[in-house]
Amino acid sequence: MHQFPVLVSKRIGQYNIKELDTLNHLYLASFRLDAVLGSGLNWNNRTCEDCSSLSGGGLAYDVIEFEEKIITKRRFGTFVTAGATARFYRLGKERLNLSLYYTQGLTDMLLVPVEYRYNSQRGSTTLRVRGSGFSATLGVPIRLKTFKKSGTPGG
């Protein structure tokens, strides 16, 4: 599934370590924490002509077999997400950022009816896929170009 989020971020804390320049407020190291909330659209672009499969396995005397068939219920669905981003600075420049998010899908995107057999017992259930999950990203900012500030001589 692809996700198209719209996120809002709010700074909830900033921690500075050893001020080097009191005039420009330049610190040896800084840490900033932002809360992130948002919503968005899930897009399922999966195409499946024959999604039925039969699997099996077992240990020693137990035999487990199951069969599933994936049913696409919707191509588009909504979700909400919440998380936090930590930004690490050294000498006033961002050096690293870490984001952790939880996403909760609000609409069923796929249905997966599963029939299973465990030794002589049989059963069935339906699994629902909403596009929910946890995610983490680790980033290293790379500056490609520095633009001159407007109002400065030569700019």
mmCIF file of C-alpha atoms in Angstrom, residues 3 7-10 12 31-38 80-88 96-104 133-139:
data_model
loop_
_atom_site.group_PDB
_atom_site.id
_atom_site.type_symbol
_atom_site.label_atom_id
_atom_site.label_comp_id
_atom_site.label_asym_id
_atom_site.label_seq_id
_atom_site.Cartn_x
_atom_site.Cartn_y
_atom_site.Cartn_z
ATOM 1 C CA GLN A 3 0.280 6.260 1.789
ATOM 2 C CA LEU A 7 1.077 15.921 8.860
ATOM 3 C CA VAL A 8 1.144 18.729 11.427
ATOM 4 C CA SER A 9 4.136 19.103 13.721
ATOM 5 C CA LYS A 10 4.424 20.973 17.034
ATOM 6 C CA ILE A 12 7.195 20.020 22.521
ATOM 7 C CA PHE A 31 18.089 18.108 20.824
ATOM 8 C CA ARG A 32 14.573 19.027 19.688
ATOM 9 C CA LEU A 33 11.437 16.904 20.068
ATOM 10 C CA ASP A 34 8.328 17.414 17.896
ATOM 11 C CA ALA A 35 4.911 15.787 18.214
ATOM 12 C CA VAL A 36 3.364 14.830 14.861
ATOM 13 C CA LEU A 37 -0.332 14.256 14.073
ATOM 14 C CA GLY A 38 -1.996 13.718 10.744
ATOM 15 C CA VAL A 80 -4.816 8.644 11.044
ATOM 16 C CA THR A 81 -1.266 8.760 12.316
ATOM 17 C CA ALA A 82 0.573 10.040 15.383
ATOM 18 C CA GLY A 83 4.188 10.028 16.391
ATOM 19 C CA ALA A 84 7.279 11.961 17.355
ATOM 20 C CA THR A 85 10.371 13.286 15.620
ATOM 21 C CA ALA A 86 13.657 13.856 17.414
ATOM 22 C CA ARG A 87 16.133 16.210 15.741
ATOM 23 C CA PHE A 88 19.802 16.301 16.768
ATOM 24 C CA LEU A 96 20.389 13.548 12.367
ATOM 25 C CA ASN A 97 16.650 12.998 12.818
ATOM 26 C CA LEU A 98 14.651 10.028 14.018
ATOM 27 C CA SER A 99 10.876 9.657 13.542
ATOM 28 C CA LEU A 100 8.558 7.043 15.074
ATOM 29 C CA TYR A 101 4.914 6.797 13.945
ATOM 30 C CA TYR A 102 1.854 4.683 14.561
ATOM 31 C CA THR A 103 -0.681 4.587 11.723
ATOM 32 C CA GLN A 104 -4.241 3.316 12.171
ATOM 33 C CA GLY A 133 1.284 -0.347 11.525
ATOM 34 C CA PHE A 134 4.355 1.134 13.151
ATOM 35 C CA SER A 135 7.116 2.865 11.216
ATOM 36 C CA ALA A 136 10.492 4.393 11.961
ATOM 37 C CA THR A 137 12.741 6.557 9.821
ATOM 38 C CA LEU A 138 16.297 7.671 10.417
ATOM 39 C CA GLY A 139 17.495 10.618 8.362
#
